[in-house]
Coordinates of C-alpha atoms and ligand atoms in Angstrom, one line a residue:
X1 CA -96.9 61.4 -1.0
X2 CA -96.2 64.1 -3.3
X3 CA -97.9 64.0 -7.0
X4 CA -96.3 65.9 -9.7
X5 CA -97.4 66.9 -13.1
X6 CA -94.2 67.6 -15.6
X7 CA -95.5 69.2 -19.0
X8 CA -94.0 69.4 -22.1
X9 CA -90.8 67.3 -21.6
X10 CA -89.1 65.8 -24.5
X11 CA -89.5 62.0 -23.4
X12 CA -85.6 60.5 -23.9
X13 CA -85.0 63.3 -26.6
X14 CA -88.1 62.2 -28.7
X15 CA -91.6 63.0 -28.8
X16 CA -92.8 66.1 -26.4
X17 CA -95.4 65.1 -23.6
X18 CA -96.7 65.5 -20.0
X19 CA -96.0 63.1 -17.0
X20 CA -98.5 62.6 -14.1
X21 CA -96.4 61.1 -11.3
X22 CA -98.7 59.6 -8.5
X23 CA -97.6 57.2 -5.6
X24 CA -94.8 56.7 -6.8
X25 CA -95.4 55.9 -10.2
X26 CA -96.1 57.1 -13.6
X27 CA -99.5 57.2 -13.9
X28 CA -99.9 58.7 -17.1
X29 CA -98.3 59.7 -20.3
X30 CA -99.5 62.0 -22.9
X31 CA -100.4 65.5 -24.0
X32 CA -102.3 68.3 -22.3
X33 CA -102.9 66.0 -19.4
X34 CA -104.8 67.7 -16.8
X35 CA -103.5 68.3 -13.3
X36 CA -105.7 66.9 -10.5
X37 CA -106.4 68.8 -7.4
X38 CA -103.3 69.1 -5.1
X39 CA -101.2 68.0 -8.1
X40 CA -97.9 70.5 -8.5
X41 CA -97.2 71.6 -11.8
X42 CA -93.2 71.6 -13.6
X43 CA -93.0 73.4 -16.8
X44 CA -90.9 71.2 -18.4
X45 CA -90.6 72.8 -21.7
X46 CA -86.7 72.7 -23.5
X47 CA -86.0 69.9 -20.8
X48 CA -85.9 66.3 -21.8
X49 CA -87.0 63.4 -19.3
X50 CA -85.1 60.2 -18.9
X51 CA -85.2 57.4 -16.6
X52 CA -83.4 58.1 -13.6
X53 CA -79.8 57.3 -13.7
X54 CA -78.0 54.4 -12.9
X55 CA -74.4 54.2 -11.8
X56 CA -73.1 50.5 -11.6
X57 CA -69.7 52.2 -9.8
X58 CA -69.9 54.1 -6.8
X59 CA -67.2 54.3 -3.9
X60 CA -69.3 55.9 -0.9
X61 CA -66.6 55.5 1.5
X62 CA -68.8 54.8 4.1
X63 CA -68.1 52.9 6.5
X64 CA -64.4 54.0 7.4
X65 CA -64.0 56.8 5.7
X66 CA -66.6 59.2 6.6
X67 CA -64.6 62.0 6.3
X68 CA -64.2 61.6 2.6
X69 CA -67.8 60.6 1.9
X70 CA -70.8 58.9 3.6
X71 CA -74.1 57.2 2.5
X72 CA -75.8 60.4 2.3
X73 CA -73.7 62.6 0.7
X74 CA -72.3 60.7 -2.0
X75 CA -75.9 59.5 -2.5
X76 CA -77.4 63.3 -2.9
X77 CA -74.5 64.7 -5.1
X78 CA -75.5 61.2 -7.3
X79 CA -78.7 62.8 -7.0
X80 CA -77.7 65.9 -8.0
X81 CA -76.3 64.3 -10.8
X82 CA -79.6 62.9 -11.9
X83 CA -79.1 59.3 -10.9
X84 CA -81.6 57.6 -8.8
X85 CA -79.5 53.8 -8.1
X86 CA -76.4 53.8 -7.4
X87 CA -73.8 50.3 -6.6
X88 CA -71.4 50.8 -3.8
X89 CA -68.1 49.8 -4.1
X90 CA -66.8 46.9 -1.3
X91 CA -63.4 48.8 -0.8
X92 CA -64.9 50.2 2.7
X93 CA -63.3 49.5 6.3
X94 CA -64.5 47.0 7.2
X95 CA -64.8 45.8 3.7
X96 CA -68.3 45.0 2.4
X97 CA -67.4 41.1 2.8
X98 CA -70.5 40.0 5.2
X99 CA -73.8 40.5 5.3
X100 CA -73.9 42.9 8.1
X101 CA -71.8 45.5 6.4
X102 CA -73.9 45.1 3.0
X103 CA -76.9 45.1 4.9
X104 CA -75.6 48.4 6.9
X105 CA -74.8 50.2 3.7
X106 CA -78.1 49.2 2.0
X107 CA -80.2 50.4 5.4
X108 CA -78.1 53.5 5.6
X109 CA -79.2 54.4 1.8
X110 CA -83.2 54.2 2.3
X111 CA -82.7 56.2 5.5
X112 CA -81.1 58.6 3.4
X113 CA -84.1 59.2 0.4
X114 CA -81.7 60.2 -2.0
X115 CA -81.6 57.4 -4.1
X116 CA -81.0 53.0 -3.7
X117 CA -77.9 52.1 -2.5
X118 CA -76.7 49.0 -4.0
X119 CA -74.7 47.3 -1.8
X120 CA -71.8 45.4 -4.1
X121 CA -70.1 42.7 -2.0
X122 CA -66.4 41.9 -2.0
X123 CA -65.8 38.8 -3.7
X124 CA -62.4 37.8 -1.6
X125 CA -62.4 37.8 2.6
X126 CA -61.2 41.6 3.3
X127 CA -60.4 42.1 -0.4
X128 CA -57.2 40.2 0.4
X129 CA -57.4 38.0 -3.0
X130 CA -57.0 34.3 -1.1
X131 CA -60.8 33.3 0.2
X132 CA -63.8 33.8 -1.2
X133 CA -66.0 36.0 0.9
X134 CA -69.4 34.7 1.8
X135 CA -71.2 35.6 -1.2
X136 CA -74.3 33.6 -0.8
X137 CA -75.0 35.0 2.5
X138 CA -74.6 38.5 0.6
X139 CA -76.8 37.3 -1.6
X140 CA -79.7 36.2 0.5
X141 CA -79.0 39.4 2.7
X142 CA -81.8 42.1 2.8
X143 CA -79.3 44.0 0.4
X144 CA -80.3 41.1 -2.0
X145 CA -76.2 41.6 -3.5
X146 CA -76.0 40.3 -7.0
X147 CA -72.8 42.4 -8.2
X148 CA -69.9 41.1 -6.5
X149 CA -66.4 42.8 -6.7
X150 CA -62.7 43.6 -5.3
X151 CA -62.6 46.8 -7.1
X152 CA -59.7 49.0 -6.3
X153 CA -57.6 45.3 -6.5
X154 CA -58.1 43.1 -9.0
X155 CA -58.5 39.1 -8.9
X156 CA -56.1 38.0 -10.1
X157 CA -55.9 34.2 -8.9
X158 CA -57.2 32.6 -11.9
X159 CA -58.3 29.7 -9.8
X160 CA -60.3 32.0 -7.3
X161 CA -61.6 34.0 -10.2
X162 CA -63.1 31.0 -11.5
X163 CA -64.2 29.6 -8.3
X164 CA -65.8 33.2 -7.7
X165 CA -67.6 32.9 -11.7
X166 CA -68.8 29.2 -10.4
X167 CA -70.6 30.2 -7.3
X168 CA -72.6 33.3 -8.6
X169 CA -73.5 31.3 -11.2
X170 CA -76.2 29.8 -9.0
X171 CA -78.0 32.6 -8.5
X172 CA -77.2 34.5 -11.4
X173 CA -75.1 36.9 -10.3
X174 CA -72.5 39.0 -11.8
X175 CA -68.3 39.2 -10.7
X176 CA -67.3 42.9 -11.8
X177 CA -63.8 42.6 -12.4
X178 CA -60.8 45.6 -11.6
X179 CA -58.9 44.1 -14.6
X180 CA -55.0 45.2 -13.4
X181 CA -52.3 42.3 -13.4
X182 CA -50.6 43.4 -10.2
X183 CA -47.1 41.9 -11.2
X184 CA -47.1 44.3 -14.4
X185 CA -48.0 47.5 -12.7
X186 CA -45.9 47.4 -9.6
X187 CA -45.5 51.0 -8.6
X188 CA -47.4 52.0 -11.4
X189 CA -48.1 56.0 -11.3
X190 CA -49.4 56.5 -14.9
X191 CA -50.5 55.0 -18.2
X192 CA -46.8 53.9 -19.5
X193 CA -45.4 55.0 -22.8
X194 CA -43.1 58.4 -23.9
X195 CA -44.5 60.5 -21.2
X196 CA -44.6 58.1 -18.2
X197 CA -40.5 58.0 -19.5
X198 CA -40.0 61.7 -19.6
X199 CA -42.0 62.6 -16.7
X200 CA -40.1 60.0 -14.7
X201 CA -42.9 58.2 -13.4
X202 CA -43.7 54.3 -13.0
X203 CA -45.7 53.4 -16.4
X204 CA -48.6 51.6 -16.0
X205 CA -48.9 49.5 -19.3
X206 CA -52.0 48.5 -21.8
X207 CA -51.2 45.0 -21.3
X208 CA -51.6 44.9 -17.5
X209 CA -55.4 45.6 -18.2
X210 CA -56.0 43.6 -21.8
X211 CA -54.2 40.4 -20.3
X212 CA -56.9 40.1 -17.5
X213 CA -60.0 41.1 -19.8
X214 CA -58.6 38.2 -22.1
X215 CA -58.2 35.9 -19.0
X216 CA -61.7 36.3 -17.5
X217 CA -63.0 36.3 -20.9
X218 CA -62.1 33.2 -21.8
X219 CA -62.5 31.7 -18.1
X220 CA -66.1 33.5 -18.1
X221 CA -67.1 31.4 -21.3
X222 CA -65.2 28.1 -19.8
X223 CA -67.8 28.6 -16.7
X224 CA -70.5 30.1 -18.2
X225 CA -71.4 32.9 -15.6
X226 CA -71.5 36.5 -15.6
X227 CA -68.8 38.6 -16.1
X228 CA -68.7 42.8 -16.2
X229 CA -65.2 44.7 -16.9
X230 CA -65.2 47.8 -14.6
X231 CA -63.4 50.8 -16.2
X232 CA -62.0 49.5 -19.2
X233 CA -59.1 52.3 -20.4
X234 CA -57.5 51.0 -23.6
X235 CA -58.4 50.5 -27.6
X236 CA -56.7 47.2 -27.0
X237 CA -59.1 46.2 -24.2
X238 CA -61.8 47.6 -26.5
X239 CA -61.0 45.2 -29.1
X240 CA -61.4 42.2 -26.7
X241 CA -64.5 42.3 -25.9
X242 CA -65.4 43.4 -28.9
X243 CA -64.1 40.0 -30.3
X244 CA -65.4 38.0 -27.7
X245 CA -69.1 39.8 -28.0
X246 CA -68.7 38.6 -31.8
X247 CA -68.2 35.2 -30.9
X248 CA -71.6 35.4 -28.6
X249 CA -69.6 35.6 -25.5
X250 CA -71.7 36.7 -22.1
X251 CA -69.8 39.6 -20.9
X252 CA -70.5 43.2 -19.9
X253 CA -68.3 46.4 -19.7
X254 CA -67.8 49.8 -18.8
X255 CA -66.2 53.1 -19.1
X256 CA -66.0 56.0 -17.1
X257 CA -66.6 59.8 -17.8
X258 CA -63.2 60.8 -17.2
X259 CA -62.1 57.6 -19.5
X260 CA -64.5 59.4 -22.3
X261 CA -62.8 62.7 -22.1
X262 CA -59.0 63.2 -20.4
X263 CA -55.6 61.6 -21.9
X264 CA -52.4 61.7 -20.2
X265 CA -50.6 64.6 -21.2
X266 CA -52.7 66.1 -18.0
X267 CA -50.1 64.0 -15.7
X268 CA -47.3 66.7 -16.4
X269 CA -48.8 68.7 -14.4
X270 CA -47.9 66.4 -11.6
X271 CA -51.1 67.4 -10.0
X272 CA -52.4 64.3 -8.8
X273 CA -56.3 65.5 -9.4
X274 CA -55.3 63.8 -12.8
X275 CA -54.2 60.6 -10.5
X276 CA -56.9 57.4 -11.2
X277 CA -56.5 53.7 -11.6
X278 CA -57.1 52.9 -14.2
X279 CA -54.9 55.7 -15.9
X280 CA -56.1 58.8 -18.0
X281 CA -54.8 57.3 -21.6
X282 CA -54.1 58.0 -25.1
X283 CA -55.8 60.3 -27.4
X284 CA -55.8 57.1 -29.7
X285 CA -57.5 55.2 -26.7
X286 CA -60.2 57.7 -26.1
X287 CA -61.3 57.3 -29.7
X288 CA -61.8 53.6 -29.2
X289 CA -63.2 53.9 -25.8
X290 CA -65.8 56.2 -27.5
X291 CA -66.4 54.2 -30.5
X292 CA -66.8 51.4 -28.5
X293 CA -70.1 53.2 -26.4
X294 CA -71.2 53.9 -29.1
X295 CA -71.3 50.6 -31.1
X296 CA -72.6 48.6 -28.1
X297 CA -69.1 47.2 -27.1
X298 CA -69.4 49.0 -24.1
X299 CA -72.7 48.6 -22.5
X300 CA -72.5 51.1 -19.8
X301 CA -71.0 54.4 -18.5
X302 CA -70.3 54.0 -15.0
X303 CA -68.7 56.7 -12.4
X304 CA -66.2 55.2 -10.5
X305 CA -67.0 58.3 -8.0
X306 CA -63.7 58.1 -6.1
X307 CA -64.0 60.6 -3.2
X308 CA -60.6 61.4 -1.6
X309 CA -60.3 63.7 1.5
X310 CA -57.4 67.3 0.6
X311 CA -54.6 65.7 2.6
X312 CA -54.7 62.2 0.1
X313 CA -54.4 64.5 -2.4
X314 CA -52.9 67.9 -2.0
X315 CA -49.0 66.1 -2.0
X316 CA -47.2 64.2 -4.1
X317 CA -47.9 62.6 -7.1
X318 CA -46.6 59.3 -6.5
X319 CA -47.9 59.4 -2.7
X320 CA -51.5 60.6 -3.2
X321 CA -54.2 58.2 -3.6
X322 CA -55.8 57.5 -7.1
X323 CA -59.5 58.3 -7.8
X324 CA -61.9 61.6 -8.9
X325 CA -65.4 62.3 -8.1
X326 CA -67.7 62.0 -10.8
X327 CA -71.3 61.5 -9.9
X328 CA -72.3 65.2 -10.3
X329 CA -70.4 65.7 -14.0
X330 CA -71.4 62.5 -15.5
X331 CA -74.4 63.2 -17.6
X332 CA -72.6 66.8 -18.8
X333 CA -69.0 64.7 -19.8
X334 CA -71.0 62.2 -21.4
X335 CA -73.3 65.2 -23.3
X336 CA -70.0 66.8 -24.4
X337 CA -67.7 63.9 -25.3
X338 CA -70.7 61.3 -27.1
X339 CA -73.7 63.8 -28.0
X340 CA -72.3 67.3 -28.9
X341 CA -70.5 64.6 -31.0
X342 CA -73.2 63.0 -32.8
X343 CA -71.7 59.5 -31.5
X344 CA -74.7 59.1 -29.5
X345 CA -78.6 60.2 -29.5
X346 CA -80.5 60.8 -25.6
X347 CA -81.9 58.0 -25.9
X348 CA -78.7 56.1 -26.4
X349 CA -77.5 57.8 -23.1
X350 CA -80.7 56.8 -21.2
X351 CA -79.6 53.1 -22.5
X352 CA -75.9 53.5 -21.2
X353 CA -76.8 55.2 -18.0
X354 CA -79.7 53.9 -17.1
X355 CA -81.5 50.7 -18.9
X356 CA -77.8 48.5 -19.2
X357 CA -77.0 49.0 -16.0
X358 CA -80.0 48.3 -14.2
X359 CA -80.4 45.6 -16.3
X360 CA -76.9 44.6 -15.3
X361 CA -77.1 45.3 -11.6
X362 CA -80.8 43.8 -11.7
X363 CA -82.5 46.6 -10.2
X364 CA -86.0 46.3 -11.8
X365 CA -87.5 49.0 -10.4
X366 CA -84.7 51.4 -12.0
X367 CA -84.0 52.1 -15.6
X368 CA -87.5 51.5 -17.4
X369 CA -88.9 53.2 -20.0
X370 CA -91.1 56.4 -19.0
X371 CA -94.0 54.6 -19.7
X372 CA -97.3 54.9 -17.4
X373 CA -97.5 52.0 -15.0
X374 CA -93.4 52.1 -14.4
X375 CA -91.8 53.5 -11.7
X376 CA -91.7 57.6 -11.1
X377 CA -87.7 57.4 -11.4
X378 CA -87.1 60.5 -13.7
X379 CA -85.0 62.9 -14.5
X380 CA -85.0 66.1 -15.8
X381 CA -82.2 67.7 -17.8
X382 CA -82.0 71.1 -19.4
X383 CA -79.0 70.4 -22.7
X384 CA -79.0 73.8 -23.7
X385 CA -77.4 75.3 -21.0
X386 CA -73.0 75.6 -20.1
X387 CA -71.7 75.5 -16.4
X388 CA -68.3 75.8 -15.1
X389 CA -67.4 73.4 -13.0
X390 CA -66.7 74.4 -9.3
X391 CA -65.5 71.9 -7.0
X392 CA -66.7 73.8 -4.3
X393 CA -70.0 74.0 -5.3
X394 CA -70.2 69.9 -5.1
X395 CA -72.2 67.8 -2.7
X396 CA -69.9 65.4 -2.3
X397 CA -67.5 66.0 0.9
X398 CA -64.9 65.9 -1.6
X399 CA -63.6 68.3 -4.4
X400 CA -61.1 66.2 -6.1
X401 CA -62.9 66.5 -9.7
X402 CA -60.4 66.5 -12.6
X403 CA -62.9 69.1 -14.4
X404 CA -62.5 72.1 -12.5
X405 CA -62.7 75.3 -14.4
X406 CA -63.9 73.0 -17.6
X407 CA -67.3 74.3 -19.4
X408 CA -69.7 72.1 -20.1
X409 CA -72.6 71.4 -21.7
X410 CA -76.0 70.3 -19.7
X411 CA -77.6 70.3 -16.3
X412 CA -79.6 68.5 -14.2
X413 CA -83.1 70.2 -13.5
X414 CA -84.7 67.3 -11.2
X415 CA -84.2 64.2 -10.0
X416 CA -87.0 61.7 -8.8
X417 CA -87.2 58.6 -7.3
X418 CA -89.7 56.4 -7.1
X419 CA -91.9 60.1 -7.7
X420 CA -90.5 62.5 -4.4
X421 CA -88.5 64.6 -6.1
X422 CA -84.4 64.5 -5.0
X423 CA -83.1 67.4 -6.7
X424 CA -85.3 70.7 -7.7
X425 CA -83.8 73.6 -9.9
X426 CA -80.5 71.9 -9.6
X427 CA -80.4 71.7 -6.2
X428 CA -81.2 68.8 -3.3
X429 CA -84.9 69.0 -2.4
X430 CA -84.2 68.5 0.9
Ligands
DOR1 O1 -58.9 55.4 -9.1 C1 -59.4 54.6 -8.4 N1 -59.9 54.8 -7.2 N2 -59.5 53.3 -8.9 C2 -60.0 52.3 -8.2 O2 -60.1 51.2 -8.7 C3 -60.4 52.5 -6.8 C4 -60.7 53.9 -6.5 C5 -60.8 54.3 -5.1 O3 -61.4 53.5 -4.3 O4 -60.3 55.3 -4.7
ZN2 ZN1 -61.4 49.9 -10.1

């Protein structure tokens, strides 16, 4: 195993220092620490080091949809992107419902190297919203699933949603819920208000996602279990959970990139690169999505990576698929929208994109301080530096990234997990 000595990084944006990583670990932190025989040296200087990231929302695509994205692509472009964990989404074919495809996707990331897979199990048979799936065999699966979710669909049975909170409960884990009343966004193209009216397509409304949030919210603190909010889109959904964190409520959230940065008006286009479920919003509800991050109301960014192959996407609106890619722009969308901003310090980012999510997700070994004795999971970023974005240039077998031609602030210098480096001058290792 490769050891590596990284001097002069600014540790989570703070103090300057040197890492030795050894056998997979941090060994040591400090200044002028001296390089052992054998031990390669990364002049760190002007980068800052953070715990590798951690993305709680991941579609891989694999299996079923290889074309778009497998294990070990999506899992080196999140490398790329400085993460070293990331959760995959259930909505595969066959759905992630058993413990042989959970256990598949899980073996299929460690064979890759790039980072841990996270297998999240369906929480309905086939995502079909009228059995629960076997959870506990999930559970007790080598994948050891704790997040459970129908992502891409919401739950929307109230009975089965608490059924689903009642079960995990005995083993702690976590239902992640797509919060989307299906009834109230039936045909639903974009976020619905003037310009859903004078573009002439379906609105999807505020209301479809705040009802659920208040639901499980409420059913979540009837059964005491753990609930996460995936994606949440809306200042009115913000205030929810703000409201129900006041009152000591147990639940979790997050938003994505694109959530942090895009509105609406990017649906006249008609280009349906702008296309996502949940929809690009307000300019009103980006300012409470952000404020939210940044006062803790939101615990967590997460990617909702949404790979889609050109023919899904290259027609029309209303007939192409929702979903961007997101795993390789993350850190640089979160730089520009919350730091560049002052809304957030590094090390606030190394707590919403790394520590929260681990913690949520339960992955120990992931999102620790860089302290000697943790885990080598690091990464490298070098903030004083603009790219363009190229969709061409991504890892992913996709390009559907709503930020082409955007500049943005950041890059990612070096990813590595568990101390074998992933990514090296920006680009996979391997
Ligand atoms: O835009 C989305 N794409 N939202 C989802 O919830 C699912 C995802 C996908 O799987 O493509
Ligand atoms: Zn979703």
């Amino acid at each position: 195993m490769s050891s590596y000595l990284i001097t002069g990084a600014r540790i989570v944006g703070g103090e300057v220092a040197d890492l030795l990583l050894d056998n997979g670990e941090i060994v040591a932190v400090g200044t002028n620490l001296e390089a052992p025989a054998g031990v390669e040296t990364i002049d760190a200087k002007g980068l800052i080091a953070l715990p590798g990231l951690v993305d709680l929302h991941t579609h891989l695509r694999e299996p079923g949809r290889e074309d778009a994205e497998t294990v070990l692509t999506g899992s080196r472009a999140a490398a790329v992107g400085g993460f070293t964990a990331v959760f995959a989404m259930a909505n595969t074919d066959p759905v992630a419902d058993t413990a042989g495809v959970v256990e598949q996707v899980w073996r299929l990331g460690r064979e890759g190297g790039y980072a841990d897979v996270f297998p999240i199990g369906a929480v309905t048979v086939g995502r079909q919203g009228s059995q629960l799936a076997e959870l506990g065999a999930m559970a007790d699966s080598a994948a050891r699933v704790r997040v459970f979710s129908d992502d891409g669909d919401c739950v929307w049975d109230a009975a089965l949603m608490r059924r689903a909170l009642e079960y995990v409960k005995a083993f702690g884990g976590v239902i992640a819920q797509h919060a989307q009343e299906p009834r109230l966004t039936q045909g639903a193209q974009m976020n619905e208000g003037a310009l859903s009216g004078v573009l002439g397509l379906t609105g999807w409304p505020s209301v479809a996602e705040e009802a659920i949030i208040a639901r499980d919210v409420l059913l979540n603190a009837h059964v005491g279990s753990k609930l996460h909010i995936c994606h949440l889109s809306t200042k009115g959904s913000v205030e929810i959970v703000r409201a129900a964190k006041a009152r000591g409520l147990d639940v979790t959230a997050e938003v994505t990139p694109h959530h942090l940065l895009l509105t609406e008006d990017l649906a006249a286009s008609y280009n349906p690169v702008y296309k996502v479920n949940p929809p690009l919003r307000t300019k009103e509800d980006v300012e409470a999505v952000r404020e939210g991050l940044a006062d803790g109301t939101i615990d967590i960014v997460a990617t909702d990576h949404a790979p889609h192959p050109v023919e899904d996407k290259d027609c029309e609106w209303s007939a192409a698929s929702p979903g961007m890619i997101g795993l390789e722009t993350a850190l640089s969308v979160v730089q520009h929208a919350m730091v560049d901003t002052k809304l957030l310090t590094w090390a606030d980012v190394a707590d919403r994109m790394s520590n929260r999510p681990a913690e949520i997700g339960q992955v120990g070994d992931h999102g620790r301080p860089l302290e000697a004795g943790a885990p080598a999971n690091v990464v490298l970023i070098d903030p004083a530096v603009e790219r363009t974005v190229v969709p061409a240039e991504s890892k992913s077998l996709s390009r559907n990234t709503p930020f082409e031609g955007m500049t943005l602030p950041g890059r990612v210098v070096a990813t590595f997990l568990r101390g074998t480096p992933t990514v090296l001058d920006g680009m996979p290792a391997r």
